[in-house]
GROMACS .gro file of C-alpha atoms in nm:
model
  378
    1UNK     CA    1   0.000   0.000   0.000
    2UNK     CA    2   0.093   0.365  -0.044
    3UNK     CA    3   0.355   0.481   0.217
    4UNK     CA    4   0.208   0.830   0.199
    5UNK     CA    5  -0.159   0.671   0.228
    6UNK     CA    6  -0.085   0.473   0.572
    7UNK     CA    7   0.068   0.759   0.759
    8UNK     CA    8  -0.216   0.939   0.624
    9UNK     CA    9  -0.413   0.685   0.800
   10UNK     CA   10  -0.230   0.703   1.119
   11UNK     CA   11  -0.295   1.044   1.106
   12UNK     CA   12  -0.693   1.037   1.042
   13UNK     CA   13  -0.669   0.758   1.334
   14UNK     CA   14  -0.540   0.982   1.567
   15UNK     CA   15  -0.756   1.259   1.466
   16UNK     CA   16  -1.094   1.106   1.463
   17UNK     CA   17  -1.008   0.971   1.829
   18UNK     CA   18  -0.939   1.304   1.960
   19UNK     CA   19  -1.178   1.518   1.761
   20UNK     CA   20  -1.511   1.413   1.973
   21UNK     CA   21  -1.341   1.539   2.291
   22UNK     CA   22  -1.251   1.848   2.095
   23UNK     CA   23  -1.596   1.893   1.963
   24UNK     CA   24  -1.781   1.884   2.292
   25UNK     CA   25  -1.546   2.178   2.430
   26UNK     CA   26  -1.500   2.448   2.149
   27UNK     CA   27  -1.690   2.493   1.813
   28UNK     CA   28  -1.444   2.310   1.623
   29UNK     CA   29  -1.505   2.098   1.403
   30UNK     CA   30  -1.257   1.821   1.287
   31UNK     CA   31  -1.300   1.632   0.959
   32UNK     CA   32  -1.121   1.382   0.741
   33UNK     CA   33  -1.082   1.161   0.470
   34UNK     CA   34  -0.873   0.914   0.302
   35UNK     CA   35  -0.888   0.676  -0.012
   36UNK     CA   36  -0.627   0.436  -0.210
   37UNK     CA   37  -0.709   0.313  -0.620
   38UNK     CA   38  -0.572   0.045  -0.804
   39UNK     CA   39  -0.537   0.117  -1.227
   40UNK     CA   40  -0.548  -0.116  -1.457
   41UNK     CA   41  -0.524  -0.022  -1.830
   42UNK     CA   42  -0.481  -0.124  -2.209
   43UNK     CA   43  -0.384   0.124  -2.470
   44UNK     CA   44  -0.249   0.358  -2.204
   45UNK     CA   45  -0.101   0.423  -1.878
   46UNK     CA   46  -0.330   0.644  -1.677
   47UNK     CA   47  -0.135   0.779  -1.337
   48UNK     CA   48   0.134   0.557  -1.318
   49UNK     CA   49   0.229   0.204  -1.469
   50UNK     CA   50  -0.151   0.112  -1.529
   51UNK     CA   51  -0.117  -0.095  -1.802
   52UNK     CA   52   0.072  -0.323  -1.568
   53UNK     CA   53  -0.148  -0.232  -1.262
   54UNK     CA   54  -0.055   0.041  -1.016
   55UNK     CA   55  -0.190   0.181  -0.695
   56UNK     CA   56  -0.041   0.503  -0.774
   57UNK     CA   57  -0.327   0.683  -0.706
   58UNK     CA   58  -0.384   0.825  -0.360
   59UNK     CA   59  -0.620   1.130  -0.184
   60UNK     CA   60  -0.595   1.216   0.225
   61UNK     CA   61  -0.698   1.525   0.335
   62UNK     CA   62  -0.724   1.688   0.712
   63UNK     CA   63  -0.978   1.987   0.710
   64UNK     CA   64  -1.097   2.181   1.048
   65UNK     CA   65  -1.326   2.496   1.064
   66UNK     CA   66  -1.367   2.688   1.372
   67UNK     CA   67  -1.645   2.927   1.446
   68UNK     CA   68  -1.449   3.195   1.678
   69UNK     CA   69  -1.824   3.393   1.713
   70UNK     CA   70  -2.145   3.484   1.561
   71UNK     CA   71  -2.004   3.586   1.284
   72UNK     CA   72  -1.675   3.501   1.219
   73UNK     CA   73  -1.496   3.142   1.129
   74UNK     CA   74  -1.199   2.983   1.001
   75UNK     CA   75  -1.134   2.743   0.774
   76UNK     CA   76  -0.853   2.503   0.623
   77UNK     CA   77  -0.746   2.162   0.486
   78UNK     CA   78  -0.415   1.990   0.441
   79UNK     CA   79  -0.398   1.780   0.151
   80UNK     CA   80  -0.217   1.529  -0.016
   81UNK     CA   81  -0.250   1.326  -0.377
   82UNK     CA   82  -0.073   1.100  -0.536
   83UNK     CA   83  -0.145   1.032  -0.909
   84UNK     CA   84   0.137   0.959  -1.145
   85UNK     CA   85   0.313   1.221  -1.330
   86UNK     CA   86   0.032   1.486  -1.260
   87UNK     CA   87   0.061   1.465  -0.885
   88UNK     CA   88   0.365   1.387  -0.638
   89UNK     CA   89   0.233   1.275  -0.310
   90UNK     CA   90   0.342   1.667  -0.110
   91UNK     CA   91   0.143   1.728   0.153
   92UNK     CA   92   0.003   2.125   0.109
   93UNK     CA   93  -0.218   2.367   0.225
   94UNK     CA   94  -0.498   2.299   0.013
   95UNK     CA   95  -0.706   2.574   0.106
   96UNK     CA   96  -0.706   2.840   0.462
   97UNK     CA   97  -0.939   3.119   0.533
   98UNK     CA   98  -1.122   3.381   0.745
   99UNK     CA   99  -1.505   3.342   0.694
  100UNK     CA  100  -1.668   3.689   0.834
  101UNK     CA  101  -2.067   3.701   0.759
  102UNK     CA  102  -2.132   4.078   0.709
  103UNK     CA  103  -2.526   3.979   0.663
  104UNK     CA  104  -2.777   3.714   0.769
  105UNK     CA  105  -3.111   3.676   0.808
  106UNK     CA  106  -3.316   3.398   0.803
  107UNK     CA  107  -3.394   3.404   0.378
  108UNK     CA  108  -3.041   3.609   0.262
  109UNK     CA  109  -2.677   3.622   0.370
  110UNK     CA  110  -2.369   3.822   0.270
  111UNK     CA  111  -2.011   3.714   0.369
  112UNK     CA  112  -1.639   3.749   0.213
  113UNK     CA  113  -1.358   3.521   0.243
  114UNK     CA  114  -0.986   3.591   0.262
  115UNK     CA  115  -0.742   3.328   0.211
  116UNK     CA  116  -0.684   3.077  -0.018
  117UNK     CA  117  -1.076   3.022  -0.104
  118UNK     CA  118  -1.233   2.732  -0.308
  119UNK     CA  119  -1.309   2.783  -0.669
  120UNK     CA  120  -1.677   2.748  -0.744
  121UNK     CA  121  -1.685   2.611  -1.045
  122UNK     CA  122  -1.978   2.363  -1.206
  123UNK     CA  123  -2.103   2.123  -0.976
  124UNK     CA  124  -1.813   1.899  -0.874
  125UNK     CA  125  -1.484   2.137  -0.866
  126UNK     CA  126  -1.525   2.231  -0.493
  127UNK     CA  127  -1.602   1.842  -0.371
  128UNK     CA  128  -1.385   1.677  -0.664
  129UNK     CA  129  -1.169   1.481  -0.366
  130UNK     CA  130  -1.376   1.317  -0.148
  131UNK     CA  131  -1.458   0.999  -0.289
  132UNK     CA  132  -1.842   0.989  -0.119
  133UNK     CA  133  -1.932   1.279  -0.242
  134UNK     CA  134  -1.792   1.278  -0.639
  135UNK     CA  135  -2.052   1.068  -0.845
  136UNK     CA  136  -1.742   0.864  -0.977
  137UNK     CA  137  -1.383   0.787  -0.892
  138UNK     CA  138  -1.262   0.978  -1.191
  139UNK     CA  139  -1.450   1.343  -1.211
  140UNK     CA  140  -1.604   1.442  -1.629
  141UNK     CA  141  -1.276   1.451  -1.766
  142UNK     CA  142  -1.413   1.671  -2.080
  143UNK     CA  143  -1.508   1.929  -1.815
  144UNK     CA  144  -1.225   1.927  -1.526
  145UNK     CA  145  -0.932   1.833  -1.661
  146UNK     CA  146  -0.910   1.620  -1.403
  147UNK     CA  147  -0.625   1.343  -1.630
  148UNK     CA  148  -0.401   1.617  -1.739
  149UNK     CA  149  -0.339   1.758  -1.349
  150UNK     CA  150  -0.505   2.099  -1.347
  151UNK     CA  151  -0.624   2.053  -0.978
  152UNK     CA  152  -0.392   2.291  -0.840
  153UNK     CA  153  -0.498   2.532  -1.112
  154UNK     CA  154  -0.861   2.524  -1.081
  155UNK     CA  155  -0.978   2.403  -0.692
  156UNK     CA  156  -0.853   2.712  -0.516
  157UNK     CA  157  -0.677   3.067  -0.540
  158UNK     CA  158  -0.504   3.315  -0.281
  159UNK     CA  159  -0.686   3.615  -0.264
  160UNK     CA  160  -1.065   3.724  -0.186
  161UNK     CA  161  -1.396   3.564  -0.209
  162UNK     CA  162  -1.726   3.740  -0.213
  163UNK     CA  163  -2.053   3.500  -0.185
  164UNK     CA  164  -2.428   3.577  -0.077
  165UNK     CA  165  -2.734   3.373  -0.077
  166UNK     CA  166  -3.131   3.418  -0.134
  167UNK     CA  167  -3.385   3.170  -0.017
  168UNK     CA  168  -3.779   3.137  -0.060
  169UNK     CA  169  -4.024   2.885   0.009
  170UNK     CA  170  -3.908   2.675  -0.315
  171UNK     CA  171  -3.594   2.780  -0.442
  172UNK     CA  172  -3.253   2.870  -0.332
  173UNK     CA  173  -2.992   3.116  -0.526
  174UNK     CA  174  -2.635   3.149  -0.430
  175UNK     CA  175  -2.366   3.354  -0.588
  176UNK     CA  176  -1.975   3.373  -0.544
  177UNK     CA  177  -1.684   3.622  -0.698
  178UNK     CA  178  -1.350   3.483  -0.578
  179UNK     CA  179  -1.075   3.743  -0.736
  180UNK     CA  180  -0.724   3.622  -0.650
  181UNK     CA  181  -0.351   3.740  -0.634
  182UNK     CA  182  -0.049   3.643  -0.809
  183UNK     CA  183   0.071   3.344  -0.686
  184UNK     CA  184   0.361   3.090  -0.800
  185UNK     CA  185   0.268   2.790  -0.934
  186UNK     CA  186   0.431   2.412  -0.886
  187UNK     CA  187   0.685   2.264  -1.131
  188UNK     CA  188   0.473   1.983  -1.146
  189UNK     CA  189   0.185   2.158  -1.310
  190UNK     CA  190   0.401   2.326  -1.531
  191UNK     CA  191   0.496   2.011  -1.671
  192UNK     CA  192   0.127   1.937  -1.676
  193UNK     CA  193   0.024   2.240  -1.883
  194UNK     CA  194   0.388   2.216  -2.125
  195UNK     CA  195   0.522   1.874  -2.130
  196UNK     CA  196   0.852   1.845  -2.325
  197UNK     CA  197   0.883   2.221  -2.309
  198UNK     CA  198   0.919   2.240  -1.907
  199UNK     CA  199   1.291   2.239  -1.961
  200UNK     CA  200   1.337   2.583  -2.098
  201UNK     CA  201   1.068   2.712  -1.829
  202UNK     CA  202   1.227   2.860  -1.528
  203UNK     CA  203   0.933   2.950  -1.337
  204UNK     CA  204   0.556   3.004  -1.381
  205UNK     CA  205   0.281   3.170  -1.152
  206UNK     CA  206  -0.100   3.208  -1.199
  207UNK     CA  207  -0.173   3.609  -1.264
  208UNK     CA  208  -0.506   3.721  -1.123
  209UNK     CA  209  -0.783   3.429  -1.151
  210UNK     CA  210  -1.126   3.513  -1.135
  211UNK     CA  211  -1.366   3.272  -1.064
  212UNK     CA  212  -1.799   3.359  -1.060
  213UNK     CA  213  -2.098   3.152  -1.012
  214UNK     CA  214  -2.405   3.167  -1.043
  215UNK     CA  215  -2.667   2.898  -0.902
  216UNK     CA  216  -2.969   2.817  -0.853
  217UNK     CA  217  -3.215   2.511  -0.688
  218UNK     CA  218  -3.562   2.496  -0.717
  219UNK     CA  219  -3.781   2.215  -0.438
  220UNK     CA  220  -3.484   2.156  -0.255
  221UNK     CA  221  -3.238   2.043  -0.536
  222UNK     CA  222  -3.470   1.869  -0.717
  223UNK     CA  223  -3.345   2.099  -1.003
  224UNK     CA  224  -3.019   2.246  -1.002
  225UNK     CA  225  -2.887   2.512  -1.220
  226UNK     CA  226  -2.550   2.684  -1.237
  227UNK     CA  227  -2.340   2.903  -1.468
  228UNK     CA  228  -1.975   2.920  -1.428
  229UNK     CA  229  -1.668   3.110  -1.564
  230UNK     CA  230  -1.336   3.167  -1.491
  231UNK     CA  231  -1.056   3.356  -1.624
  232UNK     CA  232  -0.668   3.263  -1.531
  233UNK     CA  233  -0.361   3.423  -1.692
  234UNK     CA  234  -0.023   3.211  -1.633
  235UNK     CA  235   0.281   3.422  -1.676
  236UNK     CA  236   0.616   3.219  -1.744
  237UNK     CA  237   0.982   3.337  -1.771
  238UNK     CA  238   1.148   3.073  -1.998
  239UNK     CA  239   1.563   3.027  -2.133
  240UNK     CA  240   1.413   3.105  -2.512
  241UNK     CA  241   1.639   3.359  -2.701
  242UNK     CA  242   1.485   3.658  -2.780
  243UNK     CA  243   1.145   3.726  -2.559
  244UNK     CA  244   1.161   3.497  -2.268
  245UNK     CA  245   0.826   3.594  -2.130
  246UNK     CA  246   0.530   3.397  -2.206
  247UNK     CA  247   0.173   3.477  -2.134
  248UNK     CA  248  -0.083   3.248  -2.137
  249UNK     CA  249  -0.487   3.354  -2.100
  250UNK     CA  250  -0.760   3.071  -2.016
  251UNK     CA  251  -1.131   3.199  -2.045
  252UNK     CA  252  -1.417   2.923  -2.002
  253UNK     CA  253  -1.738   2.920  -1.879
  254UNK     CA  254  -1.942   2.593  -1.767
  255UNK     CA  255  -2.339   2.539  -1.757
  256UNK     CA  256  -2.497   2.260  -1.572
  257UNK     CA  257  -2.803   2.162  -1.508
  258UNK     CA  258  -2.923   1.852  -1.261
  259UNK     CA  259  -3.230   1.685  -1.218
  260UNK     CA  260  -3.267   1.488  -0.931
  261UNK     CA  261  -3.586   1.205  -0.814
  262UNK     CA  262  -3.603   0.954  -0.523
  263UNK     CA  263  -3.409   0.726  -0.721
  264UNK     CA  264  -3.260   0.865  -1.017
  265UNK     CA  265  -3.053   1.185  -1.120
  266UNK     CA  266  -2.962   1.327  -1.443
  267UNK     CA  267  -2.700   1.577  -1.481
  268UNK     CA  268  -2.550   1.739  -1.773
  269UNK     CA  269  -2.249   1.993  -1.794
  270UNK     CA  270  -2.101   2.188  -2.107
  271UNK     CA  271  -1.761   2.380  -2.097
  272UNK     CA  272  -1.605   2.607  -2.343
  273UNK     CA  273  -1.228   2.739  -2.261
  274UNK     CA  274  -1.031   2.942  -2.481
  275UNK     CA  275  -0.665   2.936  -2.483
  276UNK     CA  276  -0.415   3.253  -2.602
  277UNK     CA  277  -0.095   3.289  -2.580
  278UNK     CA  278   0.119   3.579  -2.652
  279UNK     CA  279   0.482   3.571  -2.673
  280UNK     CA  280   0.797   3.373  -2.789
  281UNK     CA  281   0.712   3.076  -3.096
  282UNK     CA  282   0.310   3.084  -2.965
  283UNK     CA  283   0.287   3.433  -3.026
  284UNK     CA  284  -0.125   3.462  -3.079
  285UNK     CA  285  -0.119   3.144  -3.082
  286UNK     CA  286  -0.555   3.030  -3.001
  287UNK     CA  287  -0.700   2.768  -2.872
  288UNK     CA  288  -1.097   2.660  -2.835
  289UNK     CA  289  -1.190   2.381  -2.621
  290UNK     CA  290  -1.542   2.217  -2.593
  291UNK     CA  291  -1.605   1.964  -2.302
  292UNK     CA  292  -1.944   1.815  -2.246
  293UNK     CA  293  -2.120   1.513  -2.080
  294UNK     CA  294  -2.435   1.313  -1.977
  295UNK     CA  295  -2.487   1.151  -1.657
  296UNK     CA  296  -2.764   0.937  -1.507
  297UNK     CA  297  -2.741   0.797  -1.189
  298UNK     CA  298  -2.910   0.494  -1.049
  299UNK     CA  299  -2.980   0.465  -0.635
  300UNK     CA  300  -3.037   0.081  -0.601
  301UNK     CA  301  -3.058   0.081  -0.246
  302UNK     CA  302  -2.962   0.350   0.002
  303UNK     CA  303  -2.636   0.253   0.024
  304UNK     CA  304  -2.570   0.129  -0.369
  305UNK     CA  305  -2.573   0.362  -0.641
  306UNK     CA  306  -2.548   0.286  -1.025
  307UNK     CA  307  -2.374   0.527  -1.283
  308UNK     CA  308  -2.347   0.581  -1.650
  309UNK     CA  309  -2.162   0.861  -1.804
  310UNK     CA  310  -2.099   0.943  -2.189
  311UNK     CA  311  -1.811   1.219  -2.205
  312UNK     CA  312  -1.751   1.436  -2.543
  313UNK     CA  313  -1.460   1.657  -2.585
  314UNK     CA  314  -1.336   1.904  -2.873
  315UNK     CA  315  -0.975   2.054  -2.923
  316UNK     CA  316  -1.033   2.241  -3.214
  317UNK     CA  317  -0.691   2.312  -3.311
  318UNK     CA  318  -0.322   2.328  -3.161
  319UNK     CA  319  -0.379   1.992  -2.951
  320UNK     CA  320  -0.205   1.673  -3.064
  321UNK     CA  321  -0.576   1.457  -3.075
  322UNK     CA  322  -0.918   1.481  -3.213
  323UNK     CA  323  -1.230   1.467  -3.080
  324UNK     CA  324  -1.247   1.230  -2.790
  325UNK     CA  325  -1.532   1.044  -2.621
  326UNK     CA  326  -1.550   0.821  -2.351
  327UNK     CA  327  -1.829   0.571  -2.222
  328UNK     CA  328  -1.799   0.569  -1.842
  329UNK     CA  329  -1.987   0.272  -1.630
  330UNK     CA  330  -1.990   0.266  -1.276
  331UNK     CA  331  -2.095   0.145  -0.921
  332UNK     CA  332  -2.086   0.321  -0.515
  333UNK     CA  333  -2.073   0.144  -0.219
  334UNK     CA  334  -2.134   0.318   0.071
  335UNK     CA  335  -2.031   0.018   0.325
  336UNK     CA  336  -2.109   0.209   0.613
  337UNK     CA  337  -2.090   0.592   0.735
  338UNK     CA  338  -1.697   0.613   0.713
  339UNK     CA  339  -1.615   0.323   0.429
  340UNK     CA  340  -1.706   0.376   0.053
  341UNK     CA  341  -1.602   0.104  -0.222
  342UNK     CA  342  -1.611   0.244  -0.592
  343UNK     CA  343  -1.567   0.051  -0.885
  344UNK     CA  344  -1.547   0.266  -1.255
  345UNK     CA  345  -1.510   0.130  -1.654
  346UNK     CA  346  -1.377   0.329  -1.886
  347UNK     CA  347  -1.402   0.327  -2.298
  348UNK     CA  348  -1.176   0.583  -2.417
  349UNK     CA  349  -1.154   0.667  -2.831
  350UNK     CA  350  -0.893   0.968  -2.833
  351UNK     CA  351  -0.623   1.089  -2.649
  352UNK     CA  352  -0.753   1.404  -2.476
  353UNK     CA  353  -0.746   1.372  -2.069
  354UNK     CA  354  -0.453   1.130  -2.093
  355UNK     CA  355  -0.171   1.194  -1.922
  356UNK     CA  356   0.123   1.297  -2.134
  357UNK     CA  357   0.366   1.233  -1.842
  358UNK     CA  358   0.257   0.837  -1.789
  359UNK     CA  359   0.337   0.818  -2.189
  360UNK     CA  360   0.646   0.919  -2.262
  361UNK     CA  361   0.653   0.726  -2.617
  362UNK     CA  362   0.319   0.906  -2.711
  363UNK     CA  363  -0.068   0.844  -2.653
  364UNK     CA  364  -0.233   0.575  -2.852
  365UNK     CA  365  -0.612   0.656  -2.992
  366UNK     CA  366  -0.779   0.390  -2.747
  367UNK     CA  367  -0.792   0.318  -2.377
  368UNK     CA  368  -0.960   0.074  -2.165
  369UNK     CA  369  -0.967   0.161  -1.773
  370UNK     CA  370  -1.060  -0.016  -1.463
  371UNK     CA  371  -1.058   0.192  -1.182
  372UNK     CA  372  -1.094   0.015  -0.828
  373UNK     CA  373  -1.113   0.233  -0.497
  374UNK     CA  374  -1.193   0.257  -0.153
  375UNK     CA  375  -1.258   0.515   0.051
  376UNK     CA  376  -1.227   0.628   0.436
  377UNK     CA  377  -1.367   0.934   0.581
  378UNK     CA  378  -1.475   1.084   0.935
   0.00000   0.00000   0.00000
């Protein structure tokens, strides 16, 4: 098993026997989770070795939120994932904040958020790591860019976070503005976004993102709406001869839309992101991207729930693949309150969402997936 998955687990352990006491004195609140996959592939590796089975793939997280009066709390996680070349296992502060509630009455609220503040963005981006709570173990690729390792760009930024709320008798609107700073970003996802070019990169950092959402539930989530976008330059000072600096702009937007019965849901998100880059060889340089996906979901029991997924992605131009879709099958078992077991099939014609860094001798146009894995959380 993963070496940074069982001291994750001593660590939860340890936690979850001390965070009752805690509880009962203070108003903090102690939370965490932990879950290990297994991979096997054909065609392609996906996080690791997978055509030969790995269990590189890993998630822990520590999270604690402490209300220090009526209307202030704080909040933060440490976090951890392990996932072939698109994640390496460091523990970091995954997100930290100051929650202060300027207005709230019983139907409307009003609060801002400083820190490094979750990214709203379509339904999943904000739970995408807790395995209970995503509908699969792998995330809509065509939508999250969850295979090519843009976590660290898209969960959460440093800077400021707006968000207010309006409820009625049947519906339920919510709306956030996160604006962030300047911050540097990891060599690993600089290899994620360039690849072979990393080596002539000497650093990168994320300039300004903006994140906004928009949602909105009607009869308590039995329809959910939400409308998403996001703009996120990347700046990059690079060895090239002549101009060294690089900018890169990313504009998207994602709309979903859920609907939701005592057994069944149905859930449907589209994405559009354009890339431009200015400076050195990619002077104006653009790239469109279209990401979409159907999802129904099947509750057998209470405990047992059934999933089919059918993903469609476009790179119009610039990107090394065509248009690939993927046919997604897959089953939740929610063994008891703190154990999950997940078990996903993937059909993949195209190369778009695989990692670039598991294939060093290229991408082949078909993959096969089995995804195996369990869960803990507390």
């Amino acid at each position: 098993m993963n070496r940074h998955l069982l001291l994750c687990l001593g660590v939860l352990q340890y936690a979850a026997s001390n965070c009752a006491h805690a509880q009962d004195k203070s108003a903090l609140q102690i939370h965490g989770f932990a879950s290990q996959g297994y991979l096997l592939s054909d065609g392609n590796n996906f996080y690791g070795e997978s055509q030969r089975g790995t269990f590189d793939f890993m998630e822990a997280g520590l999270n604690a939120n402490w209300s220090t009066g009526k209307n202030w709390n704080i909040a933060g996680q440490l976090f951890t994932r392990d996932a072939g070349s698109t994640d390496n296992g460091k523990v970091i502060v995954d997100y930290l904040f100051v929650d202060y509630h300027a207005v709230q009455t019983q139907d409307s609220g009003l609060g801002v958020r400083v820190g490094r503040v979750r990214n709203a963005l379509g339904f999943y981006n904000e739970i995408r790591d807790v395995l209970v709570a995503r509908p699969s173990i792998l995330i809509p690729q065509a939508v999250y860019f969850e295979g090519i390792g843009m976590r660290e760009l898209l969960f959460a930024s440093e800077g400021a976070q707006i968000y207010s709320y309006w409820d009625d008798e049947r519906t339920s609107t919510t709306f956030s503005l996160t604006m962030g700073r300047n911050n540097s970003l990891s060599e690993t996802l600089v290899s994620n976004l360039f690849g072979d070019n990393t080596s002539v990169i000497l650093k990168g950092r994320a300039d300004r993102p903006v994140y906004v959402q928009l949602a909105h539930n009607i009869d308590g989530s039995r329809l959910r709406f939400a409308l998403s976008s996001y703009d996120v330059g990347v700046d990059l000072v690079t060895m090239l001869p002549g101009s060294r600096d690089i900018h890169l702009d990313a504009r998207g937007y994602v709309a979903s839309a859920q609907y939701n019965t005592q057994d069944w849901s149905f859930t449907a998100e589209y994405s559009t992101t354009e890339l431009r880059f200015y400076g050195g060889a990619f002077n104006n340089l653009k790239i469109d991207i279209e990401g979409s996906y159907l999802q129904t979901q099947y509750r057998l029991s209470p405990n047992m729930t059934l999933l089919g997924r059918y993903e469609y992605s476009i790179p119009h131009q610039g990107f090394d693949s065509d248009d690939t879709q993927r046919l997604v099958m897959g089953a939740k078992w929610s063994i008891d309150h703190n154990w999950t077991l997940a078990v996903d099939l993937h059909g993949i014609r195209g190369n778009s969402g695989i990692p670039a860094g598991d294939n060093p001798d290229g991408r082949r146009e078909r993959t096969e997936l089995l995804a195996i894995m369990v869960g803990y959380r507390f």
